[in-house]
Amino acid sequence: MKLIWCPDTASISYIDTVKSCENIQESSVAELISAMAGGWKPQFIVETWYPGPGGGISTSVGLSIASRHTSARHVCIVSDEQTRIEYTEAMQKVLGVSASTPFPEIIVGEAEQLMNGLVGVDFMVVDCRCKDFSKILRFAKLSQRGAVLICKNVTSRSNFGVFRWRNVLNCGSRVVRTAYLPVGKGVDIAHVAASSSNPNSSTKASPSRWVRYIDHQSGEEYILRK
């Protein structure tokens, strides 16, 4: 099936990610997430990175590409200094030392302390293999415009699924919709509603955005609505 893409931020991010990650195995998750970030047009992207086999540097590459197209701030959280070095080397290997695609800000530390200093997150990707991934979600200071939250490698956590989103998020967060996609080792997605200081105020619904994505490994097509 041949896809005809409209020249929007989602498709541009997707195409650039495909080009950058063409030599990386299991890049389908990165392509999906990059397209979603491009479509959401975030201002502040936060992700976690886990080293070792299947560490998924392609996701960081895809998010960096999306941040370039949307002028978003991009932060990557790693567990320790050694992981920071491994992450930097892996990014440089893919993008090059003097690449036009910006490197994310890399921060090291405990989840609760770090997230208190990161305010206004509207797009977040966490790796379920990280031991404190649930704390990062719980302590996240989300944007008032709402946020898209993504958990990847969900099959590495037994019984982790869509029904658990309300358990890992802050009690003040209102989940609008969730979706699970069997891409890579499983991707769980949640859309958290925008917050309002005036509970009686009404907001106009934004027009829906559709992102079409094909998993090159399985050949399956996914159509996602923002």
PDB file of C-alpha atoms in Angstrom, residues 5-225:
ATOM      1  CA  TRP A   5       1.745  12.202   3.025  1.00  0.00           C
ATOM      2  CA  CYS A   6       0.634  15.784   3.485  1.00  0.00           C
ATOM      3  CA  PRO A   7       3.536  18.200   4.091  1.00  0.00           C
ATOM      4  CA  ASP A   8       2.831  18.674   7.827  1.00  0.00           C
ATOM      5  CA  THR A   9       5.072  18.452  10.873  1.00  0.00           C
ATOM      6  CA  ALA A  10       4.032  14.880  11.673  1.00  0.00           C
ATOM      7  CA  SER A  11       4.954  13.520   8.258  1.00  0.00           C
ATOM      8  CA  ILE A  12       8.170  15.533   8.036  1.00  0.00           C
ATOM      9  CA  SER A  13       9.295  14.220  11.451  1.00  0.00           C
ATOM     10  CA  TYR A  14       8.407  10.685  10.375  1.00  0.00           C
ATOM     11  CA  ILE A  15      10.310  10.872   7.088  1.00  0.00           C
ATOM     12  CA  ASP A  16      13.405  12.430   8.684  1.00  0.00           C
ATOM     13  CA  THR A  17      13.390   9.759  11.396  1.00  0.00           C
ATOM     14  CA  VAL A  18      13.172   6.973   8.793  1.00  0.00           C
ATOM     15  CA  LYS A  19      16.202   8.445   7.020  1.00  0.00           C
ATOM     16  CA  SER A  20      18.228   8.874  10.226  1.00  0.00           C
ATOM     17  CA  CYS A  21      17.383   5.433  11.631  1.00  0.00           C
ATOM     18  CA  GLU A  22      17.507   3.366   8.440  1.00  0.00           C
ATOM     19  CA  ASN A  23      20.495   1.380   9.746  1.00  0.00           C
ATOM     20  CA  ILE A  24      19.013   0.787  13.208  1.00  0.00           C
ATOM     21  CA  GLN A  25      17.019  -2.362  13.906  1.00  0.00           C
ATOM     22  CA  GLU A  26      13.568  -1.997  15.497  1.00  0.00           C
ATOM     23  CA  SER A  27      13.238   1.643  14.457  1.00  0.00           C
ATOM     24  CA  SER A  28       9.468   1.315  13.946  1.00  0.00           C
ATOM     25  CA  VAL A  29       8.719   2.590  17.469  1.00  0.00           C
ATOM     26  CA  ALA A  30      10.880   5.664  16.875  1.00  0.00           C
ATOM     27  CA  GLU A  31       9.093   6.428  13.609  1.00  0.00           C
ATOM     28  CA  LEU A  32       5.687   6.164  15.277  1.00  0.00           C
ATOM     29  CA  ILE A  33       6.655   8.323  18.263  1.00  0.00           C
ATOM     30  CA  SER A  34       8.354  10.935  16.092  1.00  0.00           C
ATOM     31  CA  ALA A  35       5.239  11.252  13.929  1.00  0.00           C
ATOM     32  CA  MET A  36       3.037  11.591  17.016  1.00  0.00           C
ATOM     33  CA  ALA A  37       5.301  14.273  18.477  1.00  0.00           C
ATOM     34  CA  GLY A  38       5.265  16.150  15.193  1.00  0.00           C
ATOM     35  CA  GLY A  39       1.468  16.014  15.089  1.00  0.00           C
ATOM     36  CA  TRP A  40       1.030  17.090  18.727  1.00  0.00           C
ATOM     37  CA  LYS A  41       3.494  19.978  18.289  1.00  0.00           C
ATOM     38  CA  PRO A  42       4.827  19.872  21.870  1.00  0.00           C
ATOM     39  CA  GLN A  43       6.746  22.642  23.552  1.00  0.00           C
ATOM     40  CA  PHE A  44       8.477  20.443  26.136  1.00  0.00           C
ATOM     41  CA  ILE A  45       9.499  16.815  25.480  1.00  0.00           C
ATOM     42  CA  VAL A  46      10.828  14.564  28.260  1.00  0.00           C
ATOM     43  CA  GLU A  47      12.041  10.991  27.844  1.00  0.00           C
ATOM     44  CA  THR A  48      13.905   8.318  29.802  1.00  0.00           C
ATOM     45  CA  TRP A  49      16.659   6.141  28.368  1.00  0.00           C
ATOM     46  CA  TYR A  50      17.704   2.665  29.447  1.00  0.00           C
ATOM     47  CA  PRO A  51      21.084   1.249  28.314  1.00  0.00           C
ATOM     48  CA  GLY A  52      21.910  -2.199  27.037  1.00  0.00           C
ATOM     49  CA  PRO A  53      20.486  -4.352  24.203  1.00  0.00           C
ATOM     50  CA  GLY A  54      17.309  -2.834  22.826  1.00  0.00           C
ATOM     51  CA  GLY A  55      18.102   0.462  24.518  1.00  0.00           C
ATOM     52  CA  GLY A  56      16.271   2.228  21.751  1.00  0.00           C
ATOM     53  CA  ILE A  57      18.486   5.166  20.852  1.00  0.00           C
ATOM     54  CA  SER A  58      16.335   5.517  17.736  1.00  0.00           C
ATOM     55  CA  THR A  59      13.483   6.879  19.872  1.00  0.00           C
ATOM     56  CA  SER A  60      15.733   9.672  21.105  1.00  0.00           C
ATOM     57  CA  VAL A  61      16.779  10.405  17.546  1.00  0.00           C
ATOM     58  CA  GLY A  62      13.138  10.593  16.476  1.00  0.00           C
ATOM     59  CA  LEU A  63      12.244  12.910  19.354  1.00  0.00           C
ATOM     60  CA  SER A  64      15.245  15.127  18.613  1.00  0.00           C
ATOM     61  CA  ILE A  65      14.092  15.429  15.011  1.00  0.00           C
ATOM     62  CA  ALA A  66      10.557  16.285  16.139  1.00  0.00           C
ATOM     63  CA  SER A  67      11.887  18.878  18.596  1.00  0.00           C
ATOM     64  CA  ARG A  68      13.803  20.529  15.765  1.00  0.00           C
ATOM     65  CA  HIS A  69      10.669  20.834  13.643  1.00  0.00           C
ATOM     66  CA  THR A  70       8.464  22.038  16.524  1.00  0.00           C
ATOM     67  CA  SER A  71      11.090  24.183  18.330  1.00  0.00           C
ATOM     68  CA  ALA A  72      10.445  22.182  21.502  1.00  0.00           C
ATOM     69  CA  ARG A  73      12.710  21.787  24.508  1.00  0.00           C
ATOM     70  CA  HIS A  74      13.891  18.158  24.713  1.00  0.00           C
ATOM     71  CA  VAL A  75      15.209  16.578  27.926  1.00  0.00           C
ATOM     72  CA  CYS A  76      16.452  13.012  28.423  1.00  0.00           C
ATOM     73  CA  ILE A  77      16.633  11.491  31.919  1.00  0.00           C
ATOM     74  CA  VAL A  78      19.296   8.864  32.642  1.00  0.00           C
ATOM     75  CA  SER A  79      20.035   7.004  35.859  1.00  0.00           C
ATOM     76  CA  ASP A  80      23.743   7.700  36.391  1.00  0.00           C
ATOM     77  CA  GLU A  81      26.876   9.263  34.932  1.00  0.00           C
ATOM     78  CA  GLN A  82      27.982   6.098  33.126  1.00  0.00           C
ATOM     79  CA  THR A  83      24.591   5.889  31.403  1.00  0.00           C
ATOM     80  CA  ARG A  84      24.925   9.534  30.390  1.00  0.00           C
ATOM     81  CA  ILE A  85      28.233   8.748  28.667  1.00  0.00           C
ATOM     82  CA  GLU A  86      26.762   5.716  26.874  1.00  0.00           C
ATOM     83  CA  TYR A  87      23.768   7.750  25.756  1.00  0.00           C
ATOM     84  CA  THR A  88      25.892  10.594  24.409  1.00  0.00           C
ATOM     85  CA  GLU A  89      28.135   8.205  22.480  1.00  0.00           C
ATOM     86  CA  ALA A  90      25.134   6.383  21.009  1.00  0.00           C
ATOM     87  CA  MET A  91      23.513   9.652  19.865  1.00  0.00           C
ATOM     88  CA  GLN A  92      26.764  10.879  18.321  1.00  0.00           C
ATOM     89  CA  LYS A  93      27.140   7.600  16.460  1.00  0.00           C
ATOM     90  CA  VAL A  94      23.770   8.079  14.757  1.00  0.00           C
ATOM     91  CA  LEU A  95      23.595  11.849  14.334  1.00  0.00           C
ATOM     92  CA  GLY A  96      27.261  12.787  14.168  1.00  0.00           C
ATOM     93  CA  VAL A  97      29.166  15.218  16.385  1.00  0.00           C
ATOM     94  CA  SER A  98      28.196  18.343  14.423  1.00  0.00           C
ATOM     95  CA  ALA A  99      24.709  17.298  13.362  1.00  0.00           C
ATOM     96  CA  SER A 100      22.019  19.825  12.518  1.00  0.00           C
ATOM     97  CA  THR A 101      19.567  17.888  14.691  1.00  0.00           C
ATOM     98  CA  PRO A 102      19.905  19.170  18.276  1.00  0.00           C
ATOM     99  CA  PHE A 103      20.984  16.872  21.079  1.00  0.00           C
ATOM    100  CA  PRO A 104      18.586  16.755  24.043  1.00  0.00           C
ATOM    101  CA  GLU A 105      19.515  18.105  27.449  1.00  0.00           C
ATOM    102  CA  ILE A 106      20.754  15.154  29.519  1.00  0.00           C
ATOM    103  CA  ILE A 107      20.028  15.130  33.252  1.00  0.00           C
ATOM    104  CA  VAL A 108      21.017  12.589  35.909  1.00  0.00           C
ATOM    105  CA  GLY A 109      19.316  11.964  39.221  1.00  0.00           C
ATOM    106  CA  GLU A 110      16.355  10.620  41.175  1.00  0.00           C
ATOM    107  CA  ALA A 111      12.922  10.770  39.582  1.00  0.00           C
ATOM    108  CA  GLU A 112      11.098  12.853  42.197  1.00  0.00           C
ATOM    109  CA  GLN A 113      13.832  15.469  42.486  1.00  0.00           C
ATOM    110  CA  LEU A 114      14.280  15.776  38.722  1.00  0.00           C
ATOM    111  CA  MET A 115      10.599  16.017  37.816  1.00  0.00           C
ATOM    112  CA  ASN A 116       9.982  18.804  40.332  1.00  0.00           C
ATOM    113  CA  GLY A 117      12.285  20.965  38.249  1.00  0.00           C
ATOM    114  CA  LEU A 118      10.706  20.097  34.881  1.00  0.00           C
ATOM    115  CA  VAL A 119       7.479  22.067  34.607  1.00  0.00           C
ATOM    116  CA  GLY A 120       5.084  22.159  31.653  1.00  0.00           C
ATOM    117  CA  VAL A 121       5.794  18.761  30.067  1.00  0.00           C
ATOM    118  CA  ASP A 122       3.393  18.108  27.184  1.00  0.00           C
ATOM    119  CA  PHE A 123       5.000  15.048  25.547  1.00  0.00           C
ATOM    120  CA  MET A 124       6.679  12.274  27.533  1.00  0.00           C
ATOM    121  CA  VAL A 125       8.153   8.900  26.606  1.00  0.00           C
ATOM    122  CA  VAL A 126       9.237   6.481  29.336  1.00  0.00           C
ATOM    123  CA  ASP A 127      10.879   3.074  29.043  1.00  0.00           C
ATOM    124  CA  CYS A 128       9.120   0.518  31.246  1.00  0.00           C
ATOM    125  CA  ARG A 129      12.427  -1.239  31.851  1.00  0.00           C
ATOM    126  CA  CYS A 130      13.543   1.707  33.985  1.00  0.00           C
ATOM    127  CA  LYS A 131      12.891   0.826  37.615  1.00  0.00           C
ATOM    128  CA  ASP A 132      11.460   4.247  38.457  1.00  0.00           C
ATOM    129  CA  PHE A 133       9.377   4.801  35.306  1.00  0.00           C
ATOM    130  CA  SER A 134       6.140   4.959  37.334  1.00  0.00           C
ATOM    131  CA  LYS A 135       7.590   7.616  39.650  1.00  0.00           C
ATOM    132  CA  ILE A 136       8.584   9.747  36.685  1.00  0.00           C
ATOM    133  CA  LEU A 137       4.997   9.619  35.417  1.00  0.00           C
ATOM    134  CA  ARG A 138       3.529  10.279  38.864  1.00  0.00           C
ATOM    135  CA  PHE A 139       5.726  13.291  39.645  1.00  0.00           C
ATOM    136  CA  ALA A 140       5.553  14.820  36.152  1.00  0.00           C
ATOM    137  CA  LYS A 141       4.511  18.497  36.084  1.00  0.00           C
ATOM    138  CA  LEU A 142       2.320  18.407  33.003  1.00  0.00           C
ATOM    139  CA  SER A 143       1.425  21.337  30.805  1.00  0.00           C
ATOM    140  CA  GLN A 144      -1.904  23.102  31.251  1.00  0.00           C
ATOM    141  CA  ARG A 145      -2.660  22.387  27.592  1.00  0.00           C
ATOM    142  CA  GLY A 146      -2.639  18.657  28.280  1.00  0.00           C
ATOM    143  CA  ALA A 147      -0.068  16.026  27.411  1.00  0.00           C
ATOM    144  CA  VAL A 148       0.620  12.849  25.464  1.00  0.00           C
ATOM    145  CA  LEU A 149       2.291  10.152  27.584  1.00  0.00           C
ATOM    146  CA  ILE A 150       3.893   7.072  26.045  1.00  0.00           C
ATOM    147  CA  CYS A 151       5.236   3.920  27.680  1.00  0.00           C
ATOM    148  CA  LYS A 152       7.398   1.722  25.465  1.00  0.00           C
ATOM    149  CA  ASN A 153       8.629  -1.851  26.077  1.00  0.00           C
ATOM    150  CA  VAL A 154       5.511  -2.517  28.133  1.00  0.00           C
ATOM    151  CA  THR A 155       5.813  -6.295  27.699  1.00  0.00           C
ATOM    152  CA  SER A 156       8.887  -6.149  29.927  1.00  0.00           C
ATOM    153  CA  ARG A 157       6.516  -5.428  32.826  1.00  0.00           C
ATOM    154  CA  SER A 158       4.082  -8.230  33.604  1.00  0.00           C
ATOM    155  CA  ASN A 159       0.435  -7.177  33.766  1.00  0.00           C
ATOM    156  CA  PHE A 160       1.228  -3.586  32.763  1.00  0.00           C
ATOM    157  CA  GLY A 161      -1.499  -2.280  30.516  1.00  0.00           C
ATOM    158  CA  VAL A 162      -3.918   0.479  29.652  1.00  0.00           C
ATOM    159  CA  PHE A 163      -6.001  -0.131  32.790  1.00  0.00           C
ATOM    160  CA  ARG A 164      -3.073   0.911  34.998  1.00  0.00           C
ATOM    161  CA  TRP A 165      -2.636   4.451  33.692  1.00  0.00           C
ATOM    162  CA  ARG A 166      -4.812   5.886  36.440  1.00  0.00           C
ATOM    163  CA  ASN A 167      -2.673   4.131  39.041  1.00  0.00           C
ATOM    164  CA  VAL A 168       0.655   5.565  37.905  1.00  0.00           C
ATOM    165  CA  LEU A 169      -0.462   9.122  37.162  1.00  0.00           C
ATOM    166  CA  ASN A 170      -0.965  11.967  39.607  1.00  0.00           C
ATOM    167  CA  CYS A 171      -4.473  11.871  41.078  1.00  0.00           C
ATOM    168  CA  GLY A 172      -5.173  15.297  39.552  1.00  0.00           C
ATOM    169  CA  SER A 173      -4.590  14.043  35.997  1.00  0.00           C
ATOM    170  CA  ARG A 174      -7.639  13.249  33.861  1.00  0.00           C
ATOM    171  CA  VAL A 175      -7.060  10.598  31.223  1.00  0.00           C
ATOM    172  CA  VAL A 176      -9.104  11.331  28.098  1.00  0.00           C
ATOM    173  CA  ARG A 177      -8.210   8.269  26.034  1.00  0.00           C
ATOM    174  CA  THR A 178      -5.692   5.448  25.954  1.00  0.00           C
ATOM    175  CA  ALA A 179      -4.424   3.041  23.316  1.00  0.00           C
ATOM    176  CA  TYR A 180      -2.143   0.040  23.125  1.00  0.00           C
ATOM    177  CA  LEU A 181      -0.228  -0.699  19.915  1.00  0.00           C
ATOM    178  CA  PRO A 182       1.680  -3.971  19.333  1.00  0.00           C
ATOM    179  CA  VAL A 183       4.645  -2.105  17.841  1.00  0.00           C
ATOM    180  CA  GLY A 184       8.121  -3.188  18.908  1.00  0.00           C
ATOM    181  CA  LYS A 185       7.746  -4.645  22.405  1.00  0.00           C
ATOM    182  CA  GLY A 186       4.475  -2.878  23.007  1.00  0.00           C
ATOM    183  CA  VAL A 187       3.565   0.812  23.214  1.00  0.00           C
ATOM    184  CA  ASP A 188       0.959   2.211  25.626  1.00  0.00           C
ATOM    185  CA  ILE A 189      -0.321   5.730  24.941  1.00  0.00           C
ATOM    186  CA  ALA A 190      -2.417   8.070  27.089  1.00  0.00           C
ATOM    187  CA  HIS A 191      -3.826  11.512  26.349  1.00  0.00           C
ATOM    188  CA  VAL A 192      -4.170  13.578  29.517  1.00  0.00           C
ATOM    189  CA  ALA A 193      -6.666  16.428  29.411  1.00  0.00           C
ATOM    190  CA  ALA A 194      -5.767  20.097  29.682  1.00  0.00           C
ATOM    191  CA  SER A 195      -6.144  21.637  33.125  1.00  0.00           C
ATOM    192  CA  SER A 196      -8.313  24.680  33.762  1.00  0.00           C
ATOM    193  CA  SER A 197      -8.143  27.151  36.633  1.00  0.00           C
ATOM    194  CA  ASN A 198     -11.836  27.895  36.111  1.00  0.00           C
ATOM    195  CA  PRO A 199     -13.971  24.760  36.300  1.00  0.00           C
ATOM    196  CA  ASN A 200     -16.976  26.639  34.864  1.00  0.00           C
ATOM    197  CA  SER A 201     -15.148  27.852  31.785  1.00  0.00           C
ATOM    198  CA  SER A 202     -15.837  26.161  28.475  1.00  0.00           C
ATOM    199  CA  THR A 203     -13.235  25.451  25.838  1.00  0.00           C
ATOM    200  CA  LYS A 204     -13.733  24.877  22.155  1.00  0.00           C
ATOM    201  CA  ALA A 205     -12.705  21.487  20.916  1.00  0.00           C
ATOM    202  CA  SER A 206      -9.661  21.544  18.697  1.00  0.00           C
ATOM    203  CA  PRO A 207      -9.979  19.950  15.274  1.00  0.00           C
ATOM    204  CA  SER A 208      -8.778  16.362  15.214  1.00  0.00           C
ATOM    205  CA  ARG A 209      -5.418  15.507  13.672  1.00  0.00           C
ATOM    206  CA  TRP A 210      -4.829  12.145  12.083  1.00  0.00           C
ATOM    207  CA  VAL A 211      -1.477  10.417  11.855  1.00  0.00           C
ATOM    208  CA  ARG A 212      -1.078   7.453   9.509  1.00  0.00           C
ATOM    209  CA  TYR A 213       1.759   5.057  10.261  1.00  0.00           C
ATOM    210  CA  ILE A 214       2.954   1.756   8.779  1.00  0.00           C
ATOM    211  CA  ASP A 215       5.012  -0.741  10.770  1.00  0.00           C
ATOM    212  CA  HIS A 216       7.613  -1.798   8.194  1.00  0.00           C
ATOM    213  CA  GLN A 217       8.286  -5.075   9.987  1.00  0.00           C
ATOM    214  CA  SER A 218       4.695  -6.355  10.156  1.00  0.00           C
ATOM    215  CA  GLY A 219       3.220  -4.366   7.274  1.00  0.00           C
ATOM    216  CA  GLU A 220       0.315  -3.249   9.494  1.00  0.00           C
ATOM    217  CA  GLU A 221      -1.103   0.252   9.117  1.00  0.00           C
ATOM    218  CA  TYR A 222      -2.196   2.322  12.122  1.00  0.00           C
ATOM    219  CA  ILE A 223      -4.350   5.446  12.009  1.00  0.00           C
ATOM    220  CA  LEU A 224      -4.149   7.565  15.162  1.00  0.00           C
ATOM    221  CA  ARG A 225      -6.286  10.544  16.036  1.00  0.00           C
TER     222      ARG A 225
END
